[in-house]
């Protein structure tokens, strides 16, 4: 339940139609896209560094250690966002790295649980396609000096459901119970496809 709580806490508040549709994607000055290694970005890099350890400890059968590292990853997600906002250090690099860390962790765990037999192999492909497309689109915007599309409610909801499903799969391994982790992950993947369509729609309107 704690994971559902702090993921839902990150859902954005409703915005005006103009800001929600993100209609004004204007290029920023080159200086705005200089790489600033802020404290928040360092926390995000630490989250990225945790990903292989989360998966490795899970593969070695150290579920409790892996779960603890997963918790540290999620808490770091809250911390880097807080630091960026409180210190006024929201940077394009951070806006790119933060969702990248979430996507890499989610995809890595889905691959592990698919190999382990807890998920179907098609789940990996269905999750990889929209995430790869969104990543390429973000890189293209960043490379052209244009602001990336802000996090939308559809994407936050998909990430929340997917993270909740993966957490339930952890609990199933830890306590040998059926916690409906698989169906929840599939629901998160379906929402990821919907979110990808939503981001593409906003991106096309901003052209």
PDB file of C-alpha atoms in Angstrom:
ATOM      1  CA  UNK A   1       0.000   0.000   0.000  1.00  0.00           C
ATOM      2  CA  UNK A   2       2.851   2.420   0.696  1.00  0.00           C
ATOM      3  CA  UNK A   3       4.032   2.156  -2.881  1.00  0.00           C
ATOM      4  CA  UNK A   4       0.559   2.919  -4.244  1.00  0.00           C
ATOM      5  CA  UNK A   5       0.368   5.906  -1.875  1.00  0.00           C
ATOM      6  CA  UNK A   6       3.531   7.710  -2.875  1.00  0.00           C
ATOM      7  CA  UNK A   7       3.087   6.931  -6.559  1.00  0.00           C
ATOM      8  CA  UNK A   8      -0.433   8.367  -6.540  1.00  0.00           C
ATOM      9  CA  UNK A   9       0.907  11.379  -4.632  1.00  0.00           C
ATOM     10  CA  UNK A  10       2.967  12.161  -7.725  1.00  0.00           C
ATOM     11  CA  UNK A  11      -0.054  12.324 -10.029  1.00  0.00           C
ATOM     12  CA  UNK A  12      -0.233  15.854 -11.425  1.00  0.00           C
ATOM     13  CA  UNK A  13      -3.075  18.188 -10.555  1.00  0.00           C
ATOM     14  CA  UNK A  14      -5.467  19.161 -13.371  1.00  0.00           C
ATOM     15  CA  UNK A  15      -4.172  21.993 -15.504  1.00  0.00           C
ATOM     16  CA  UNK A  16      -5.696  24.423 -17.922  1.00  0.00           C
ATOM     17  CA  UNK A  17      -6.406  23.117 -21.453  1.00  0.00           C
ATOM     18  CA  UNK A  18      -3.570  25.154 -22.921  1.00  0.00           C
ATOM     19  CA  UNK A  19      -0.947  23.768 -20.554  1.00  0.00           C
ATOM     20  CA  UNK A  20      -2.391  20.275 -20.657  1.00  0.00           C
ATOM     21  CA  UNK A  21      -2.143  20.039 -24.418  1.00  0.00           C
ATOM     22  CA  UNK A  22       1.346  21.612 -24.299  1.00  0.00           C
ATOM     23  CA  UNK A  23       0.712  23.606 -27.434  1.00  0.00           C
ATOM     24  CA  UNK A  24       3.703  25.942 -27.285  1.00  0.00           C
ATOM     25  CA  UNK A  25       6.875  23.891 -27.680  1.00  0.00           C
ATOM     26  CA  UNK A  26       9.293  26.711 -28.464  1.00  0.00           C
ATOM     27  CA  UNK A  27      13.046  26.184 -28.734  1.00  0.00           C
ATOM     28  CA  UNK A  28      14.965  27.384 -25.712  1.00  0.00           C
ATOM     29  CA  UNK A  29      18.298  29.174 -25.719  1.00  0.00           C
ATOM     30  CA  UNK A  30      21.276  26.867 -26.019  1.00  0.00           C
ATOM     31  CA  UNK A  31      22.383  27.848 -22.513  1.00  0.00           C
ATOM     32  CA  UNK A  32      19.208  26.349 -21.110  1.00  0.00           C
ATOM     33  CA  UNK A  33      20.314  22.968 -22.402  1.00  0.00           C
ATOM     34  CA  UNK A  34      23.768  22.974 -20.901  1.00  0.00           C
ATOM     35  CA  UNK A  35      24.387  19.922 -18.761  1.00  0.00           C
ATOM     36  CA  UNK A  36      24.057  20.977 -15.115  1.00  0.00           C
ATOM     37  CA  UNK A  37      25.012  18.296 -12.617  1.00  0.00           C
ATOM     38  CA  UNK A  38      22.750  19.348  -9.759  1.00  0.00           C
ATOM     39  CA  UNK A  39      22.206  17.498  -6.495  1.00  0.00           C
ATOM     40  CA  UNK A  40      18.862  16.234  -7.790  1.00  0.00           C
ATOM     41  CA  UNK A  41      20.548  14.887 -10.924  1.00  0.00           C
ATOM     42  CA  UNK A  42      23.139  13.097  -8.790  1.00  0.00           C
ATOM     43  CA  UNK A  43      20.327  11.371  -6.880  1.00  0.00           C
ATOM     44  CA  UNK A  44      18.776  10.350 -10.196  1.00  0.00           C
ATOM     45  CA  UNK A  45      22.105   8.931 -11.373  1.00  0.00           C
ATOM     46  CA  UNK A  46      22.304   6.975  -8.123  1.00  0.00           C
ATOM     47  CA  UNK A  47      18.852   5.555  -8.879  1.00  0.00           C
ATOM     48  CA  UNK A  48      20.070   4.486 -12.303  1.00  0.00           C
ATOM     49  CA  UNK A  49      23.079   2.799 -10.686  1.00  0.00           C
ATOM     50  CA  UNK A  50      20.759   0.840  -8.360  1.00  0.00           C
ATOM     51  CA  UNK A  51      18.888  -0.879 -11.202  1.00  0.00           C
ATOM     52  CA  UNK A  52      21.403  -3.689 -11.924  1.00  0.00           C
ATOM     53  CA  UNK A  53      21.679  -4.434  -8.200  1.00  0.00           C
ATOM     54  CA  UNK A  54      17.894  -4.636  -7.847  1.00  0.00           C
ATOM     55  CA  UNK A  55      17.716  -7.192 -10.642  1.00  0.00           C
ATOM     56  CA  UNK A  56      20.889  -9.087  -9.676  1.00  0.00           C
ATOM     57  CA  UNK A  57      19.849  -9.635  -6.047  1.00  0.00           C
ATOM     58  CA  UNK A  58      16.441 -10.793  -7.261  1.00  0.00           C
ATOM     59  CA  UNK A  59      18.082 -13.261  -9.659  1.00  0.00           C
ATOM     60  CA  UNK A  60      20.321 -14.570  -6.862  1.00  0.00           C
ATOM     61  CA  UNK A  61      17.277 -15.329  -4.733  1.00  0.00           C
ATOM     62  CA  UNK A  62      17.895 -12.476  -2.311  1.00  0.00           C
ATOM     63  CA  UNK A  63      14.331 -11.181  -2.568  1.00  0.00           C
ATOM     64  CA  UNK A  64      14.412  -9.250   0.696  1.00  0.00           C
ATOM     65  CA  UNK A  65      17.584  -7.389  -0.304  1.00  0.00           C
ATOM     66  CA  UNK A  66      16.191  -6.699  -3.754  1.00  0.00           C
ATOM     67  CA  UNK A  67      12.969  -5.395  -2.247  1.00  0.00           C
ATOM     68  CA  UNK A  68      14.953  -3.087   0.048  1.00  0.00           C
ATOM     69  CA  UNK A  69      16.887  -1.730  -2.929  1.00  0.00           C
ATOM     70  CA  UNK A  70      13.608  -1.280  -4.783  1.00  0.00           C
ATOM     71  CA  UNK A  71      12.282   0.740  -1.867  1.00  0.00           C
ATOM     72  CA  UNK A  72      15.447   2.884  -1.931  1.00  0.00           C
ATOM     73  CA  UNK A  73      14.907   3.440  -5.653  1.00  0.00           C
ATOM     74  CA  UNK A  74      11.330   4.632  -5.089  1.00  0.00           C
ATOM     75  CA  UNK A  75      12.315   6.878  -2.180  1.00  0.00           C
ATOM     76  CA  UNK A  76      15.081   8.336  -4.325  1.00  0.00           C
ATOM     77  CA  UNK A  77      12.441   9.151  -6.914  1.00  0.00           C
ATOM     78  CA  UNK A  78      10.646  11.283  -4.347  1.00  0.00           C
ATOM     79  CA  UNK A  79      13.913  12.813  -3.134  1.00  0.00           C
ATOM     80  CA  UNK A  80      15.233  13.967  -6.503  1.00  0.00           C
ATOM     81  CA  UNK A  81      11.896  15.574  -7.334  1.00  0.00           C
ATOM     82  CA  UNK A  82      11.825  17.367  -3.984  1.00  0.00           C
ATOM     83  CA  UNK A  83      15.407  18.599  -4.354  1.00  0.00           C
ATOM     84  CA  UNK A  84      14.823  19.862  -7.879  1.00  0.00           C
ATOM     85  CA  UNK A  85      11.723  21.826  -6.878  1.00  0.00           C
ATOM     86  CA  UNK A  86      12.918  23.132  -3.506  1.00  0.00           C
ATOM     87  CA  UNK A  87      16.319  24.239  -4.848  1.00  0.00           C
ATOM     88  CA  UNK A  88      14.889  25.558  -8.130  1.00  0.00           C
ATOM     89  CA  UNK A  89      17.163  23.182 -10.040  1.00  0.00           C
ATOM     90  CA  UNK A  90      14.766  21.654 -12.556  1.00  0.00           C
ATOM     91  CA  UNK A  91      16.965  21.011 -15.590  1.00  0.00           C
ATOM     92  CA  UNK A  92      16.399  19.447 -19.028  1.00  0.00           C
ATOM     93  CA  UNK A  93      18.911  16.751 -18.081  1.00  0.00           C
ATOM     94  CA  UNK A  94      16.920  15.877 -14.971  1.00  0.00           C
ATOM     95  CA  UNK A  95      13.636  15.886 -16.909  1.00  0.00           C
ATOM     96  CA  UNK A  96      15.202  13.336 -19.239  1.00  0.00           C
ATOM     97  CA  UNK A  97      17.010  11.137 -16.698  1.00  0.00           C
ATOM     98  CA  UNK A  98      14.179  10.843 -14.141  1.00  0.00           C
ATOM     99  CA  UNK A  99      11.611   9.094 -16.390  1.00  0.00           C
ATOM    100  CA  UNK A 100      14.441   7.157 -18.034  1.00  0.00           C
ATOM    101  CA  UNK A 101      15.323   5.593 -14.668  1.00  0.00           C
ATOM    102  CA  UNK A 102      11.690   4.627 -14.052  1.00  0.00           C
ATOM    103  CA  UNK A 103      11.331   3.067 -17.500  1.00  0.00           C
ATOM    104  CA  UNK A 104      14.607   1.134 -17.282  1.00  0.00           C
ATOM    105  CA  UNK A 105      13.717  -0.329 -13.902  1.00  0.00           C
ATOM    106  CA  UNK A 106      10.205  -1.277 -14.998  1.00  0.00           C
ATOM    107  CA  UNK A 107      11.412  -2.877 -18.213  1.00  0.00           C
ATOM    108  CA  UNK A 108      14.257  -4.742 -16.451  1.00  0.00           C
ATOM    109  CA  UNK A 109      11.881  -6.241 -13.880  1.00  0.00           C
ATOM    110  CA  UNK A 110       9.295  -7.170 -16.502  1.00  0.00           C
ATOM    111  CA  UNK A 111      12.025  -8.985 -18.459  1.00  0.00           C
ATOM    112  CA  UNK A 112      13.158 -10.799 -15.303  1.00  0.00           C
ATOM    113  CA  UNK A 113       9.666 -11.918 -14.327  1.00  0.00           C
ATOM    114  CA  UNK A 114       8.977 -12.997 -17.925  1.00  0.00           C
ATOM    115  CA  UNK A 115      12.120 -15.155 -17.938  1.00  0.00           C
ATOM    116  CA  UNK A 116      11.136 -16.448 -14.496  1.00  0.00           C
ATOM    117  CA  UNK A 117       7.739 -17.489 -15.867  1.00  0.00           C
ATOM    118  CA  UNK A 118       5.617 -15.080 -13.812  1.00  0.00           C
ATOM    119  CA  UNK A 119       4.727 -13.028 -16.912  1.00  0.00           C
ATOM    120  CA  UNK A 120       4.157 -13.839 -20.561  1.00  0.00           C
ATOM    121  CA  UNK A 121       6.873 -13.099 -23.100  1.00  0.00           C
ATOM    122  CA  UNK A 122       4.559 -10.832 -25.103  1.00  0.00           C
ATOM    123  CA  UNK A 123       4.413  -8.493 -22.103  1.00  0.00           C
ATOM    124  CA  UNK A 124       8.048  -7.591 -22.728  1.00  0.00           C
ATOM    125  CA  UNK A 125       7.406  -6.611 -26.349  1.00  0.00           C
ATOM    126  CA  UNK A 126       4.265  -4.644 -25.541  1.00  0.00           C
ATOM    127  CA  UNK A 127       6.096  -2.663 -22.867  1.00  0.00           C
ATOM    128  CA  UNK A 128       9.242  -2.142 -24.931  1.00  0.00           C
ATOM    129  CA  UNK A 129       7.532  -0.705 -28.033  1.00  0.00           C
ATOM    130  CA  UNK A 130       5.860   2.380 -26.516  1.00  0.00           C
ATOM    131  CA  UNK A 131       8.748   3.094 -24.142  1.00  0.00           C
ATOM    132  CA  UNK A 132      11.305   2.889 -26.962  1.00  0.00           C
ATOM    133  CA  UNK A 133       9.193   5.191 -29.129  1.00  0.00           C
ATOM    134  CA  UNK A 134       8.797   7.744 -26.329  1.00  0.00           C
ATOM    135  CA  UNK A 135      12.516   7.610 -25.531  1.00  0.00           C
ATOM    136  CA  UNK A 136      13.467   8.246 -29.160  1.00  0.00           C
ATOM    137  CA  UNK A 137      10.987  11.101 -29.351  1.00  0.00           C
ATOM    138  CA  UNK A 138      12.378  12.665 -26.183  1.00  0.00           C
ATOM    139  CA  UNK A 139      15.945  12.384 -27.488  1.00  0.00           C
ATOM    140  CA  UNK A 140      14.887  14.046 -30.735  1.00  0.00           C
ATOM    141  CA  UNK A 141      13.275  16.981 -28.926  1.00  0.00           C
ATOM    142  CA  UNK A 142      16.262  17.336 -26.613  1.00  0.00           C
ATOM    143  CA  UNK A 143      18.702  17.227 -29.521  1.00  0.00           C
ATOM    144  CA  UNK A 144      16.804  19.975 -31.332  1.00  0.00           C
ATOM    145  CA  UNK A 145      16.862  22.232 -28.301  1.00  0.00           C
ATOM    146  CA  UNK A 146      13.139  21.904 -27.693  1.00  0.00           C
ATOM    147  CA  UNK A 147      11.555  21.245 -24.293  1.00  0.00           C
ATOM    148  CA  UNK A 148      10.408  17.708 -23.643  1.00  0.00           C
ATOM    149  CA  UNK A 149       6.718  17.017 -23.117  1.00  0.00           C
ATOM    150  CA  UNK A 150       5.890  17.364 -19.404  1.00  0.00           C
ATOM    151  CA  UNK A 151       4.730  14.299 -17.511  1.00  0.00           C
ATOM    152  CA  UNK A 152       1.031  13.707 -18.155  1.00  0.00           C
ATOM    153  CA  UNK A 153      -1.620  12.073 -16.018  1.00  0.00           C
ATOM    154  CA  UNK A 154      -1.866   9.097 -18.401  1.00  0.00           C
ATOM    155  CA  UNK A 155       1.834   8.365 -18.064  1.00  0.00           C
ATOM    156  CA  UNK A 156       1.824   8.768 -14.285  1.00  0.00           C
ATOM    157  CA  UNK A 157      -1.165   6.455 -13.953  1.00  0.00           C
ATOM    158  CA  UNK A 158       0.477   3.808 -16.150  1.00  0.00           C
ATOM    159  CA  UNK A 159       3.706   4.024 -14.127  1.00  0.00           C
ATOM    160  CA  UNK A 160       1.776   3.758 -10.874  1.00  0.00           C
ATOM    161  CA  UNK A 161      -0.168   0.662 -11.898  1.00  0.00           C
ATOM    162  CA  UNK A 162       2.918  -1.003 -13.383  1.00  0.00           C
ATOM    163  CA  UNK A 163       4.988  -0.301 -10.250  1.00  0.00           C
ATOM    164  CA  UNK A 164       2.157  -1.610  -8.091  1.00  0.00           C
ATOM    165  CA  UNK A 165       1.995  -4.820 -10.124  1.00  0.00           C
ATOM    166  CA  UNK A 166       5.742  -5.367  -9.898  1.00  0.00           C
ATOM    167  CA  UNK A 167       5.576  -4.769  -6.146  1.00  0.00           C
ATOM    168  CA  UNK A 168       2.846  -7.396  -5.874  1.00  0.00           C
ATOM    169  CA  UNK A 169       5.039  -9.856  -7.799  1.00  0.00           C
ATOM    170  CA  UNK A 170       7.745  -9.214  -5.215  1.00  0.00           C
ATOM    171  CA  UNK A 171       5.294  -9.965  -2.421  1.00  0.00           C
ATOM    172  CA  UNK A 172       4.266 -13.178  -4.157  1.00  0.00           C
ATOM    173  CA  UNK A 173       7.894 -14.330  -4.147  1.00  0.00           C
ATOM    174  CA  UNK A 174       8.509 -13.216  -0.573  1.00  0.00           C
ATOM    175  CA  UNK A 175       5.391 -14.741   0.985  1.00  0.00           C
ATOM    176  CA  UNK A 176       4.373 -17.423  -1.541  1.00  0.00           C
ATOM    177  CA  UNK A 177       0.892 -15.942  -1.999  1.00  0.00           C
ATOM    178  CA  UNK A 178      -1.182 -15.019  -5.026  1.00  0.00           C
ATOM    179  CA  UNK A 179      -1.391 -11.218  -4.894  1.00  0.00           C
ATOM    180  CA  UNK A 180      -2.652 -10.690  -8.481  1.00  0.00           C
ATOM    181  CA  UNK A 181       0.698  -9.235  -9.475  1.00  0.00           C
ATOM    182  CA  UNK A 182       0.540 -10.560 -13.033  1.00  0.00           C
ATOM    183  CA  UNK A 183      -2.887  -9.092 -13.931  1.00  0.00           C
ATOM    184  CA  UNK A 184      -1.881  -5.767 -12.385  1.00  0.00           C
ATOM    185  CA  UNK A 185       1.299  -5.644 -14.486  1.00  0.00           C
ATOM    186  CA  UNK A 186      -0.722  -6.416 -17.615  1.00  0.00           C
ATOM    187  CA  UNK A 187      -3.080  -3.568 -16.727  1.00  0.00           C
ATOM    188  CA  UNK A 188      -0.068  -1.261 -16.324  1.00  0.00           C
ATOM    189  CA  UNK A 189       1.266  -2.308 -19.731  1.00  0.00           C
ATOM    190  CA  UNK A 190      -2.118  -1.637 -21.337  1.00  0.00           C
ATOM    191  CA  UNK A 191      -2.181   1.809 -19.729  1.00  0.00           C
ATOM    192  CA  UNK A 192       1.369   2.391 -21.014  1.00  0.00           C
ATOM    193  CA  UNK A 193       0.118   1.845 -24.566  1.00  0.00           C
ATOM    194  CA  UNK A 194      -2.700   4.331 -23.972  1.00  0.00           C
ATOM    195  CA  UNK A 195      -0.234   6.822 -22.488  1.00  0.00           C
ATOM    196  CA  UNK A 196       2.086   6.439 -25.495  1.00  0.00           C
ATOM    197  CA  UNK A 197      -0.783   7.351 -27.833  1.00  0.00           C
ATOM    198  CA  UNK A 198      -1.554  10.344 -25.614  1.00  0.00           C
ATOM    199  CA  UNK A 199       2.060  11.595 -25.739  1.00  0.00           C
ATOM    200  CA  UNK A 200       2.219  11.135 -29.508  1.00  0.00           C
ATOM    201  CA  UNK A 201      -1.027  13.098 -29.891  1.00  0.00           C
ATOM    202  CA  UNK A 202       0.346  16.003 -27.835  1.00  0.00           C
ATOM    203  CA  UNK A 203       3.663  15.896 -29.669  1.00  0.00           C
ATOM    204  CA  UNK A 204       1.991  16.042 -33.082  1.00  0.00           C
ATOM    205  CA  UNK A 205      -0.149  19.011 -32.011  1.00  0.00           C
ATOM    206  CA  UNK A 206       2.977  20.841 -30.923  1.00  0.00           C
ATOM    207  CA  UNK A 207       4.679  20.534 -34.308  1.00  0.00           C
TER     208      UNK A 207
END
